[in-house]
CSV table of C-alpha atoms in Angstrom, one decimal:
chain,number,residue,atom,x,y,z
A,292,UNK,CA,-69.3,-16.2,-32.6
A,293,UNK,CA,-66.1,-15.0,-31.9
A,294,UNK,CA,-66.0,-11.9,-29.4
A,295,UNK,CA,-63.8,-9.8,-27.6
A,296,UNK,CA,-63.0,-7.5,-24.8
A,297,UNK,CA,-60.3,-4.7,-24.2
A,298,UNK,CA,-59.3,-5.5,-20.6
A,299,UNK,CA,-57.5,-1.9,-20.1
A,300,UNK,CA,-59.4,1.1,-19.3
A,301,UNK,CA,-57.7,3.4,-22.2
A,302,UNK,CA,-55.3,4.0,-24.8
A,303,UNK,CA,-50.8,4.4,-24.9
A,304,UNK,CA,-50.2,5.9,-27.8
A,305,UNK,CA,-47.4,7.7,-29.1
A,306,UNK,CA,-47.4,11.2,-29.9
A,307,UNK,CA,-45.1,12.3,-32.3
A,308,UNK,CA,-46.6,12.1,-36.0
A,309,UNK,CA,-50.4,11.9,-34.4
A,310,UNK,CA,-52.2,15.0,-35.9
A,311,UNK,CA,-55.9,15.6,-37.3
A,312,UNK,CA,-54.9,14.3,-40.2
A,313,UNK,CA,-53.1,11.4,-39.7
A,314,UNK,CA,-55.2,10.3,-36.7
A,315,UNK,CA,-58.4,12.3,-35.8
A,316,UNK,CA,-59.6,10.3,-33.2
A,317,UNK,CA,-56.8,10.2,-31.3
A,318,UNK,CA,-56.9,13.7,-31.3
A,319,UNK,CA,-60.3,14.1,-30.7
A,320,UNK,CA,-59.4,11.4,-27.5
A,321,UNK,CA,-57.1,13.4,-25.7
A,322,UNK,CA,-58.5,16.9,-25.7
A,323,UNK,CA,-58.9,16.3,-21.4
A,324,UNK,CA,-57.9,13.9,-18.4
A,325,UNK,CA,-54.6,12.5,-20.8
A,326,UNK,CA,-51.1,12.3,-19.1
A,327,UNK,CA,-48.5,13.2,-21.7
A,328,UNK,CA,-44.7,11.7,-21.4
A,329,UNK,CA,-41.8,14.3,-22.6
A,330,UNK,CA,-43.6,16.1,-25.0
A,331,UNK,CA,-43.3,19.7,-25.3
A,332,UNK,CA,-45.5,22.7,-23.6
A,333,UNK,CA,-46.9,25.4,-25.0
A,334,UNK,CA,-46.9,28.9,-23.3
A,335,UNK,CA,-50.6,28.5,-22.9
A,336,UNK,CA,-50.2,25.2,-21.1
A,337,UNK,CA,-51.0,23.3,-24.3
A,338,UNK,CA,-48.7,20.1,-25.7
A,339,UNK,CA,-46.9,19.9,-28.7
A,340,UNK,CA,-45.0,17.8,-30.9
A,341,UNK,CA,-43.2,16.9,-34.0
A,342,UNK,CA,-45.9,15.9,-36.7
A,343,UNK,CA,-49.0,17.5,-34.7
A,344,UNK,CA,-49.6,19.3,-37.6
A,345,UNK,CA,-51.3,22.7,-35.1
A,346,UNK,CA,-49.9,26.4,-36.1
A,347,UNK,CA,-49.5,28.0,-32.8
A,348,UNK,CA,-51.3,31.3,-31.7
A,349,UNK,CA,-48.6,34.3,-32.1
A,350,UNK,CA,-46.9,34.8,-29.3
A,351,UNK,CA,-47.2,31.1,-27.8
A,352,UNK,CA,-43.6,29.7,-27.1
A,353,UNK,CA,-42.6,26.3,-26.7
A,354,UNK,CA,-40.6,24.2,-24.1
A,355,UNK,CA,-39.1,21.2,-25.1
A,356,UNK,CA,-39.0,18.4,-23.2
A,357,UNK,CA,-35.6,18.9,-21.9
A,358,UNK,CA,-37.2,21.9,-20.3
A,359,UNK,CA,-35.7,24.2,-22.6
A,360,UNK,CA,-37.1,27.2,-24.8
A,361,UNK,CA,-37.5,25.6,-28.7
A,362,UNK,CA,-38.0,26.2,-32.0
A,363,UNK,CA,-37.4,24.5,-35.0
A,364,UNK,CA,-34.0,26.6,-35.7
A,365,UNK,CA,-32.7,24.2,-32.4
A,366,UNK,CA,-31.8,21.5,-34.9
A,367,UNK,CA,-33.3,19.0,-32.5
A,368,UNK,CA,-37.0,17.9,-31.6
A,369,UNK,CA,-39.1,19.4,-29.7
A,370,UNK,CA,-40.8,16.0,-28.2
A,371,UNK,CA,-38.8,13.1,-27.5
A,372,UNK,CA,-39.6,10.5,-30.2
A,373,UNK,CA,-41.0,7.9,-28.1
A,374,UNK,CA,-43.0,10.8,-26.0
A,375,UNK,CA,-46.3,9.2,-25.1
A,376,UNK,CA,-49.7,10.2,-24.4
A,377,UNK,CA,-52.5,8.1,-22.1
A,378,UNK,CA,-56.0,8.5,-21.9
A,379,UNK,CA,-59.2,7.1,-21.1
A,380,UNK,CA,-61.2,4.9,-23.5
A,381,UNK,CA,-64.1,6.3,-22.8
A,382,UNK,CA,-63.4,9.3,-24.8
A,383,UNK,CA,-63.0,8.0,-28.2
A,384,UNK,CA,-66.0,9.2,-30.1
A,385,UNK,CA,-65.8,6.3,-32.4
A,386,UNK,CA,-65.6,3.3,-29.7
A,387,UNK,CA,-68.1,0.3,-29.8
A,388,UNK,CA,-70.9,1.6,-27.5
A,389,UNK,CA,-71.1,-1.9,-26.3
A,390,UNK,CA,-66.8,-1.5,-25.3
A,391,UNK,CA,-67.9,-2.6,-21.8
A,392,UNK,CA,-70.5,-5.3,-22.1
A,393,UNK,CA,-68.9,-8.6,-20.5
A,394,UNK,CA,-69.8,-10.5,-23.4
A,395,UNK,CA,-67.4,-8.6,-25.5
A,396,UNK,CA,-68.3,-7.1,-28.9
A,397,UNK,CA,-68.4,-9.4,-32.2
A,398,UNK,CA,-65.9,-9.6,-34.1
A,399,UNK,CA,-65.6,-8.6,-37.6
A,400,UNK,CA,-61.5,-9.0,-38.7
A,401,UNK,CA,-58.5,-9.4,-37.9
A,402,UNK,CA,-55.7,-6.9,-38.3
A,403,UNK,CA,-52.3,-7.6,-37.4
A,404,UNK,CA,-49.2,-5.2,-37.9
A,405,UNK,CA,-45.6,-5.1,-36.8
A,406,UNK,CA,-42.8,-3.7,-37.9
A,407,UNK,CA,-39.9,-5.6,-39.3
A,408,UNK,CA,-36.3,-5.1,-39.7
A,409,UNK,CA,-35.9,-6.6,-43.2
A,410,UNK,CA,-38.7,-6.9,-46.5
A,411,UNK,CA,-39.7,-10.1,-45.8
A,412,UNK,CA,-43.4,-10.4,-45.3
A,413,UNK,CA,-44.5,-10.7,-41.5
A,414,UNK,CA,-47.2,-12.8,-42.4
A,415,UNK,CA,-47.7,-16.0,-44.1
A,416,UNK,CA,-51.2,-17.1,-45.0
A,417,UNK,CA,-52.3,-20.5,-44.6
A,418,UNK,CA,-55.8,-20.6,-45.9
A,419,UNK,CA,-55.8,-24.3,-46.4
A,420,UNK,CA,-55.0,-24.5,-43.3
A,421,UNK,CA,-57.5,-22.4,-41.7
A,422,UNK,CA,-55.0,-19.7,-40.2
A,423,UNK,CA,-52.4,-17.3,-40.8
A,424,UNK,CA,-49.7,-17.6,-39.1
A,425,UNK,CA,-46.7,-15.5,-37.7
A,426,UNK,CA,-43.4,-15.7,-38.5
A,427,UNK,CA,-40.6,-13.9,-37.0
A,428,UNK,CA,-37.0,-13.9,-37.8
A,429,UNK,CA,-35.9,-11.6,-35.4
């Protein structure tokens, strides 16, 4: 059986675009003990970003994180677009209860991603092969 572990203690994310309804559980993640990179702050010592989809509480202002008052009048973003958040494992409500076990936890799938530069497909299956391979023309 084919098993795995995470060998980091949480998650890097990034922050811009990550709302309740694009990504609940990372929301629901960094609610406490999460260290934000150059996202904005709210009056109320909150965070806030492009995409975070919250309606702030009137009267709540926003710094940017050039350290400057904002609001979407500026022209510019509020949160850098590589702003970043960390945070502890531990507190995604949907992680494998077994996440620490040294055996690992089984494994289901395989999902890769990546981004590319032109259409052409990032993967190439292989089946008769037995893989799927990776291909990159970077």
């Amino acid at each position: 059986n084919l098993r795995a572990i995470n060998p980091e203690n949480g998650f890097f994310g990034v922050a811009p675009g990550t709302s309740v309804k694009t990504n609940p559980n990372a929301i629901k993640t960094i609610q406490k003990n999460t260290i934000f990179t150059n996202v904005a702050e709210t009056s109320d010592g909150g965070v806030y970003w492009e995409g975070i989809d919250e309606r702030l509480a009137p009267g709540i202002t926003i710094t940017s994180w050039k350290n400057r008052e904002w609001s979407p009048e500026d022209g510019e973003p509020c949160a850098h677009p590589n702003s970043r958040f960390c945070t502890p494992a531990s507190q995604c409500p949907i992680i494998d209860a077994a996440w620490e076990s040294p055996e690992g936890v089984p494994i289901e799938g395989i999902i890769f991603g990546g981004r590319r530069p032109t259409g052409e497909a990032l993967l190439h299956s292989g089946w008769e092969h037995g893989y799927v391979g990776y291909q990159s023309t970077f």
